[in-house]
JSON list of C-alpha atoms in Angstrom, two decimals:
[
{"chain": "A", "resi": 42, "resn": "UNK", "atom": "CA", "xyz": [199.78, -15.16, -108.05]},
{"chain": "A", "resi": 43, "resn": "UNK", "atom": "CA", "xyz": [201.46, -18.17, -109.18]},
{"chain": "A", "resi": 44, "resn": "UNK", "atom": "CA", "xyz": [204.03, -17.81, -106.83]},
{"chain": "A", "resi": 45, "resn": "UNK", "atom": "CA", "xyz": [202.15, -16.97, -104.30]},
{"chain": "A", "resi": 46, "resn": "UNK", "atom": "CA", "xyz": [199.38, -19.87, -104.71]},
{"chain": "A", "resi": 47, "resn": "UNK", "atom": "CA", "xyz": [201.79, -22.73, -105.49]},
{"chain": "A", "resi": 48, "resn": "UNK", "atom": "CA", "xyz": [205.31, -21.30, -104.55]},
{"chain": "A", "resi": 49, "resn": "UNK", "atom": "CA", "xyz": [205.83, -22.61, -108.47]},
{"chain": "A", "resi": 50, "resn": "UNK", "atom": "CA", "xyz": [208.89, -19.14, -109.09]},
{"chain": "A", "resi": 51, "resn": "UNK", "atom": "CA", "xyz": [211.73, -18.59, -111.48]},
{"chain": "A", "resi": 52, "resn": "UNK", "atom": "CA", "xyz": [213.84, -19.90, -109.34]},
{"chain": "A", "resi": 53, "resn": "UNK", "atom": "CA", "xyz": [212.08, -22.96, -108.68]},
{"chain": "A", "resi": 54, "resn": "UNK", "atom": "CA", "xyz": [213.56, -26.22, -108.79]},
{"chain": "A", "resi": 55, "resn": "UNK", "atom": "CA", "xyz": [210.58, -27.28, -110.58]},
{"chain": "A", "resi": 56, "resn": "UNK", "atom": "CA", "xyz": [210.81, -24.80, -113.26]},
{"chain": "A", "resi": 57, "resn": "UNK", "atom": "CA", "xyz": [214.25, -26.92, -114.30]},
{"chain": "A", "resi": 58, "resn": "UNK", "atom": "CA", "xyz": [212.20, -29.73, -115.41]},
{"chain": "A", "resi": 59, "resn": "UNK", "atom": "CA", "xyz": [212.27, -30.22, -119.26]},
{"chain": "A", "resi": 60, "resn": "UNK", "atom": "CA", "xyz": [209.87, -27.55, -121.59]},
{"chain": "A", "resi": 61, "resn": "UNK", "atom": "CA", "xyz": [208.67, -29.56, -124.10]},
{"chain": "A", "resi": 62, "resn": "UNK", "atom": "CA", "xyz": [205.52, -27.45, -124.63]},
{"chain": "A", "resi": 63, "resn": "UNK", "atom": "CA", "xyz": [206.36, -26.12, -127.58]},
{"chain": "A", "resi": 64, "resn": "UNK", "atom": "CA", "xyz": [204.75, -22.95, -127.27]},
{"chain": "A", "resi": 65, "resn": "UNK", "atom": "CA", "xyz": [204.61, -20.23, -130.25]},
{"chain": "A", "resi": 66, "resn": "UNK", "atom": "CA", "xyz": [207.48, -18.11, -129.53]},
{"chain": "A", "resi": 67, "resn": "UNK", "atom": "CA", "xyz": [208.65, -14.77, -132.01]},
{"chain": "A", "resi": 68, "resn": "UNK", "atom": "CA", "xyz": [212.40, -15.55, -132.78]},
{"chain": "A", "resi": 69, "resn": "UNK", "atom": "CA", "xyz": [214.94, -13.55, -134.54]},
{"chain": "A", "resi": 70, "resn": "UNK", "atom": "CA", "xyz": [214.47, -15.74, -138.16]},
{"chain": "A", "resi": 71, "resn": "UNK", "atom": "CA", "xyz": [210.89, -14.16, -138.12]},
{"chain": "A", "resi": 72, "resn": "UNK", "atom": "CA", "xyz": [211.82, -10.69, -137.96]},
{"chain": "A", "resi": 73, "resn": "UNK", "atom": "CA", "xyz": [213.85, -9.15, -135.12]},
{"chain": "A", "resi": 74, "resn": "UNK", "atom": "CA", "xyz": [212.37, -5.60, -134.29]},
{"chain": "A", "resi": 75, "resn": "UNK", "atom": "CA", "xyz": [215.72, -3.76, -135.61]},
{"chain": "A", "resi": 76, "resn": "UNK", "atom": "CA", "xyz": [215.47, -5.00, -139.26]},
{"chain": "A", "resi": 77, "resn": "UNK", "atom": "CA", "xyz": [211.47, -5.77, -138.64]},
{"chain": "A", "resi": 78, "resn": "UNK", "atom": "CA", "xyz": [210.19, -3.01, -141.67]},
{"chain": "A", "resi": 79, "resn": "UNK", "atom": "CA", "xyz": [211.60, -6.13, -144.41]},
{"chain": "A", "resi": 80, "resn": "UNK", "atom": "CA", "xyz": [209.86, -8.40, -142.25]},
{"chain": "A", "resi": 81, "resn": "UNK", "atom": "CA", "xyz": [206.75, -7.19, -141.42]},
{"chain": "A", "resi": 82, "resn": "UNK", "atom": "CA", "xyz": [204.38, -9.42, -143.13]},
{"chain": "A", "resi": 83, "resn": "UNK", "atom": "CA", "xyz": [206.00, -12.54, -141.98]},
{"chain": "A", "resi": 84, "resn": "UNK", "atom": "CA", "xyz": [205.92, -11.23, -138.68]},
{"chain": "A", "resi": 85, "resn": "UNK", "atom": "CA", "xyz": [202.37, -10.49, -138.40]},
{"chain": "A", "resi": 86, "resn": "UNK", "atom": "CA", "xyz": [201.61, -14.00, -139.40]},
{"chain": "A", "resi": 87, "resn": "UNK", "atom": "CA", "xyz": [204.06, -15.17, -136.66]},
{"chain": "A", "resi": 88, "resn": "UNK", "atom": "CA", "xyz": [202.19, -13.27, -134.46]},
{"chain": "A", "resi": 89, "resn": "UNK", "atom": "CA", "xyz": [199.21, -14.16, -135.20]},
{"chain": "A", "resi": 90, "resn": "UNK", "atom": "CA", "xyz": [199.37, -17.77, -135.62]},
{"chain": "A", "resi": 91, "resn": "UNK", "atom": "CA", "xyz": [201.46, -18.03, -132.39]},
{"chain": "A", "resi": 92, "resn": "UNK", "atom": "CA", "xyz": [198.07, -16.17, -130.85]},
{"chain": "A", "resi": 93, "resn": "UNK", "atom": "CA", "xyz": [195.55, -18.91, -132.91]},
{"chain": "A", "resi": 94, "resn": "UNK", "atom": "CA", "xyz": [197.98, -21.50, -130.91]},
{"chain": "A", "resi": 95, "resn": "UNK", "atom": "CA", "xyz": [197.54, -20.10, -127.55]},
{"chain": "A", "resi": 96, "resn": "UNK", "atom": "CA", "xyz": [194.06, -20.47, -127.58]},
{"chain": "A", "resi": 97, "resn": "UNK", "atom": "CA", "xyz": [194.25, -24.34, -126.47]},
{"chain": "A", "resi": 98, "resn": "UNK", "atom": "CA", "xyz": [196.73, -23.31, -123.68]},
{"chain": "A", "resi": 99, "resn": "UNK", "atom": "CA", "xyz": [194.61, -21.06, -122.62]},
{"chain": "A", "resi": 100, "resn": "UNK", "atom": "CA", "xyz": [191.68, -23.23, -122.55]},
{"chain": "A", "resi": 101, "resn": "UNK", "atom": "CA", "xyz": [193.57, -26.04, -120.82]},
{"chain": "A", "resi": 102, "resn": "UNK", "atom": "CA", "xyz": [194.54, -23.13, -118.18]},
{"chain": "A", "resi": 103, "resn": "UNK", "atom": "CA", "xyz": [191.47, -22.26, -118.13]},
{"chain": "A", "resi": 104, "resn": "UNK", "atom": "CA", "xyz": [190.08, -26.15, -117.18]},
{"chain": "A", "resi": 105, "resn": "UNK", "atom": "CA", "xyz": [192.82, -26.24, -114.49]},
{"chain": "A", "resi": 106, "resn": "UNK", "atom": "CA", "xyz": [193.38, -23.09, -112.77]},
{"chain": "A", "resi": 107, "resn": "UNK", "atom": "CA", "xyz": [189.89, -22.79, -111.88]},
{"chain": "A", "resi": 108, "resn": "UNK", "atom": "CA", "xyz": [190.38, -20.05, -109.44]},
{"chain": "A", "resi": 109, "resn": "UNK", "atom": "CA", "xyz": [191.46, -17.73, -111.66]},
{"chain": "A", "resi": 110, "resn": "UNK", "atom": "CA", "xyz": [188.78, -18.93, -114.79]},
{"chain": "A", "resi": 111, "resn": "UNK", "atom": "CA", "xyz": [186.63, -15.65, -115.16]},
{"chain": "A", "resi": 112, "resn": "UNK", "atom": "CA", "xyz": [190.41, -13.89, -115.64]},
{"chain": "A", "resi": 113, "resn": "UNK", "atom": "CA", "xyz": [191.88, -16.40, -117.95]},
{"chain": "A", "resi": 114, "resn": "UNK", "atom": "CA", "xyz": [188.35, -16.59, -119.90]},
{"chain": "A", "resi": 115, "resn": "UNK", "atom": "CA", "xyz": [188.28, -12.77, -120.37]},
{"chain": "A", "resi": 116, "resn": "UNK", "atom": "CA", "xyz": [192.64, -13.33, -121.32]},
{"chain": "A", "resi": 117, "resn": "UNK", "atom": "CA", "xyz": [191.09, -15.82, -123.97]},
{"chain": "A", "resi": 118, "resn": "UNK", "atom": "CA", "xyz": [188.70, -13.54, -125.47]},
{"chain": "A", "resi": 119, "resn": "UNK", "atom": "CA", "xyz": [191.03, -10.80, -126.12]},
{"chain": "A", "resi": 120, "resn": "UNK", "atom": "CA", "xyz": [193.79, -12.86, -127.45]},
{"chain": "A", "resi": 121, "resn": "UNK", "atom": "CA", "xyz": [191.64, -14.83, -130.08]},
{"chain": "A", "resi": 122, "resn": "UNK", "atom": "CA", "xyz": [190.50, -10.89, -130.98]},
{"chain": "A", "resi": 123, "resn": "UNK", "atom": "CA", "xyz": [193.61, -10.09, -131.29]},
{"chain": "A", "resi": 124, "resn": "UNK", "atom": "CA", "xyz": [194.60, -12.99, -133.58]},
{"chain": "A", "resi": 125, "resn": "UNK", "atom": "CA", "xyz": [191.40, -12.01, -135.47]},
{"chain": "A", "resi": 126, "resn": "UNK", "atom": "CA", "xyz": [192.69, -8.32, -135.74]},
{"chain": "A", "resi": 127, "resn": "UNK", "atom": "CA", "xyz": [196.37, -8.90, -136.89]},
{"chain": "A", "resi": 128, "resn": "UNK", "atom": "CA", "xyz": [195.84, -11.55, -139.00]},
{"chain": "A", "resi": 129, "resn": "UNK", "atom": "CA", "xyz": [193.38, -9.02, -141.06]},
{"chain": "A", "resi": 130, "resn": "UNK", "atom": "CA", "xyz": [197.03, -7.14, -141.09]},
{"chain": "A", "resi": 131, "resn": "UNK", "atom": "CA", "xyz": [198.44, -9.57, -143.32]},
{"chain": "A", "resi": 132, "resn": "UNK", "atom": "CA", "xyz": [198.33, -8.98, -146.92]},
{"chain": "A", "resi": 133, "resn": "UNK", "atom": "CA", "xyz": [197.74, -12.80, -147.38]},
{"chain": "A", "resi": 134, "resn": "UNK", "atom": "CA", "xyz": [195.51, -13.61, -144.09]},
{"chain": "A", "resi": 135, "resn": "UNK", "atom": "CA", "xyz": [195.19, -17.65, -145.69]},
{"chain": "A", "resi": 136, "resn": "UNK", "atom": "CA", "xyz": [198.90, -18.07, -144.70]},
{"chain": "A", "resi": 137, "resn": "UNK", "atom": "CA", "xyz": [198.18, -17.10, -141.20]},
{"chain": "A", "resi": 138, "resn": "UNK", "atom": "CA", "xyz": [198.02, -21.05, -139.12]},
{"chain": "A", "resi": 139, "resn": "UNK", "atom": "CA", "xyz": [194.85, -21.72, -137.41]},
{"chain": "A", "resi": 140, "resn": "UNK", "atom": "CA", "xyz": [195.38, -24.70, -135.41]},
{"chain": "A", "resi": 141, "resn": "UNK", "atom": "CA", "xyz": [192.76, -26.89, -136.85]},
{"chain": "A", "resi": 142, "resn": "UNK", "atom": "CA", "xyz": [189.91, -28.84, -134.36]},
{"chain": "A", "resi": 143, "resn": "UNK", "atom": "CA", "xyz": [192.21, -31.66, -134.19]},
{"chain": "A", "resi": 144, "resn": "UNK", "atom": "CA", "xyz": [195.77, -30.61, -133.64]},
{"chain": "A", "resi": 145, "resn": "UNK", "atom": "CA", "xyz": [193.62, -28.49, -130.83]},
{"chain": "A", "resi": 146, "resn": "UNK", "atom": "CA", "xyz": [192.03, -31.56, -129.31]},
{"chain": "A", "resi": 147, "resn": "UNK", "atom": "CA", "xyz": [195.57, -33.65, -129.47]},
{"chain": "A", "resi": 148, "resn": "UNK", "atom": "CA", "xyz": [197.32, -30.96, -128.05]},
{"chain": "A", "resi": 149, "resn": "UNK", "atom": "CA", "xyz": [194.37, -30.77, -125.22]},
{"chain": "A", "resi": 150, "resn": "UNK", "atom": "CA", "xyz": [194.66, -34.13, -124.30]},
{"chain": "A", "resi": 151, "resn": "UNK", "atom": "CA", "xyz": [198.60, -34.21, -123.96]},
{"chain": "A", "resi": 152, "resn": "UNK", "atom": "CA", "xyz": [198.31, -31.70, -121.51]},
{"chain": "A", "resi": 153, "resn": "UNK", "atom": "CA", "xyz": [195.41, -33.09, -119.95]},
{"chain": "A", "resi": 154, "resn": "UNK", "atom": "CA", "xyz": [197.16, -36.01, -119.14]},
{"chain": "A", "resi": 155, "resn": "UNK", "atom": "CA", "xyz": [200.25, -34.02, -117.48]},
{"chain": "A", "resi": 156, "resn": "UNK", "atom": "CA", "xyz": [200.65, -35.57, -113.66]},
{"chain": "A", "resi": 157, "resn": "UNK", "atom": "CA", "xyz": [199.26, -33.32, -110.95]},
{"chain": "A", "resi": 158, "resn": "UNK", "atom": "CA", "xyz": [202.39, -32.62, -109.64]},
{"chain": "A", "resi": 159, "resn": "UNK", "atom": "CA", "xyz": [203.71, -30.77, -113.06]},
{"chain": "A", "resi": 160, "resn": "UNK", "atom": "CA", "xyz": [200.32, -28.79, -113.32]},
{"chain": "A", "resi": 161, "resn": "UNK", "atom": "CA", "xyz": [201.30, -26.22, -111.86]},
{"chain": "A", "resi": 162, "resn": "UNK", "atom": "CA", "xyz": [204.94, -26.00, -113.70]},
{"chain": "A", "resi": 163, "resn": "UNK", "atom": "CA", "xyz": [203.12, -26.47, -116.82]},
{"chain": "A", "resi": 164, "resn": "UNK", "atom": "CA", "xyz": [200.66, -23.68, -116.01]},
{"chain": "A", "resi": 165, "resn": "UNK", "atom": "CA", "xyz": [203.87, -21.43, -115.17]},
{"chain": "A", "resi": 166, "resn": "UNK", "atom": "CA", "xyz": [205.69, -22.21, -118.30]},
{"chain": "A", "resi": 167, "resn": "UNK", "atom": "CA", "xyz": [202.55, -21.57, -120.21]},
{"chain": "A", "resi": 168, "resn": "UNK", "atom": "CA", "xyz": [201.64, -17.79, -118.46]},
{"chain": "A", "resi": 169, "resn": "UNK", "atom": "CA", "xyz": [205.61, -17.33, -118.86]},
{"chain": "A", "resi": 170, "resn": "UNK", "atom": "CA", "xyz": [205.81, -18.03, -122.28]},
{"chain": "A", "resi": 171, "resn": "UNK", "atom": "CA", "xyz": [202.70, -15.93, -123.40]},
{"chain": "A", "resi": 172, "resn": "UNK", "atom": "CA", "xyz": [203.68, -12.86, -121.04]},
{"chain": "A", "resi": 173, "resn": "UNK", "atom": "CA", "xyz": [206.84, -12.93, -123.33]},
{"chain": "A", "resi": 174, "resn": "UNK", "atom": "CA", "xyz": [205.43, -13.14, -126.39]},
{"chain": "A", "resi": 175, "resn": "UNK", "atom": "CA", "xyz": [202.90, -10.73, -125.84]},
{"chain": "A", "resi": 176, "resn": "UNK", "atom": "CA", "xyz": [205.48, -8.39, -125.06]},
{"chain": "A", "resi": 177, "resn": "UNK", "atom": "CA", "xyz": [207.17, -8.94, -128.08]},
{"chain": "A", "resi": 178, "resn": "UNK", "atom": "CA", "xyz": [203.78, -8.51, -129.99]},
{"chain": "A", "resi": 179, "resn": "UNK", "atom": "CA", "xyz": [203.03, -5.02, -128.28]},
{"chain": "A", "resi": 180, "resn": "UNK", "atom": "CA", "xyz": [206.41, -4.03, -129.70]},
{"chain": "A", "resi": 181, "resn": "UNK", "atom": "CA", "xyz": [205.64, -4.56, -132.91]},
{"chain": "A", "resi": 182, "resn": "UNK", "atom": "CA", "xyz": [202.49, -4.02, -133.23]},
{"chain": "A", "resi": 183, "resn": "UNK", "atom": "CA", "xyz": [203.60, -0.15, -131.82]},
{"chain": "A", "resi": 184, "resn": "UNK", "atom": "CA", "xyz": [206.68, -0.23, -134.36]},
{"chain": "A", "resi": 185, "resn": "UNK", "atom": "CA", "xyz": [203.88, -0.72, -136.70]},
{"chain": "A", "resi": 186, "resn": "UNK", "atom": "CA", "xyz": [201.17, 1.71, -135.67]},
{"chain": "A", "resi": 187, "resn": "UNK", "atom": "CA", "xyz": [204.36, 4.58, -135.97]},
{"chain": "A", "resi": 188, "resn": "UNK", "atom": "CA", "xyz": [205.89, 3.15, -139.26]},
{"chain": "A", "resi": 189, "resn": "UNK", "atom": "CA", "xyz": [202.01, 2.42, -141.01]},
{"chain": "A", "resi": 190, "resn": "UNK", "atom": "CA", "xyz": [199.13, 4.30, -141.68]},
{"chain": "A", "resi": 191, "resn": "UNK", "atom": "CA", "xyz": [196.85, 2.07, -139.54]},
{"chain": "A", "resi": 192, "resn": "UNK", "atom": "CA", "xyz": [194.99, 1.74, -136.14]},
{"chain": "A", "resi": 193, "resn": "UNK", "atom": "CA", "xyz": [194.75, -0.88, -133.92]}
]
């Protein structure tokens, strides 16, 4: 929809501009899915704090892509339930990071204040970012469900 909306696309010459989002991403140091069963634990937490952290790009999507805010609200939901569910998956749920009230409100506010012209690239990065970590948390969390004795 994004490309269809705001012709904002991969190859872009927009998307080139500089990242510097920092969104939660699942790298190799936290457990690459080959040699995940002696990481599992650390994982999780990855997984789920990187979900906690989404929340206020969500929200900020949310606040700016109002056509789509019924889809990205229901998106919201089910990735702070998600959150909830893994990080009751970790054997120490404390360690999992919750982005406290006001690292959520800074954060909100820098991207608040992004020029209208890089919305929509910052909106792209965003979706882009969380498709791929999502799809790195479905993989685990079905390495899990095989390996453990669990549901999700």
């Amino acid at each position: 929809q994004m490309c269809e909306k705001f012709t904002v696309c991969q190859n872009s010459v927009e998307v080139l501009l500089r990242n510097n989002l920092n969104l939660p991403r699942v790298t190799e140091e936290d457990g690459d899915f080959l040699t995940f069963l002696s990481f599992q634990d650390k994982c999780l937490r990855k997984i789920s704090s990187g979900l906690y952290t989404f929340q206020t790009y969500l929200k900020y999507i949310q606040e700016t892509f109002t056509s789509e805010h019924q889809n990205v609200e229901s998106l919201s939901y089910s990735t702070e339930h998600l959150a909830r569910t893994i990080r009751r998956m970790v054997i120490n749920p404390e360690e999992v990071f919750i982005p406290d009230a006001a690292t959520q409100e800074s954060l909100h506010t820098k991207l608040k204040s992004t020029k209208a012209w890089t919305e929509k690239i910052t909106i792209h990065l965003i979706l882009r970012d969380f498709t791929s970590f999502m799809e790195k948390t479905v993989r685990a969390v079905r390495y899990l469900k095989n390996t453990r004795s669990f549901s999700v």
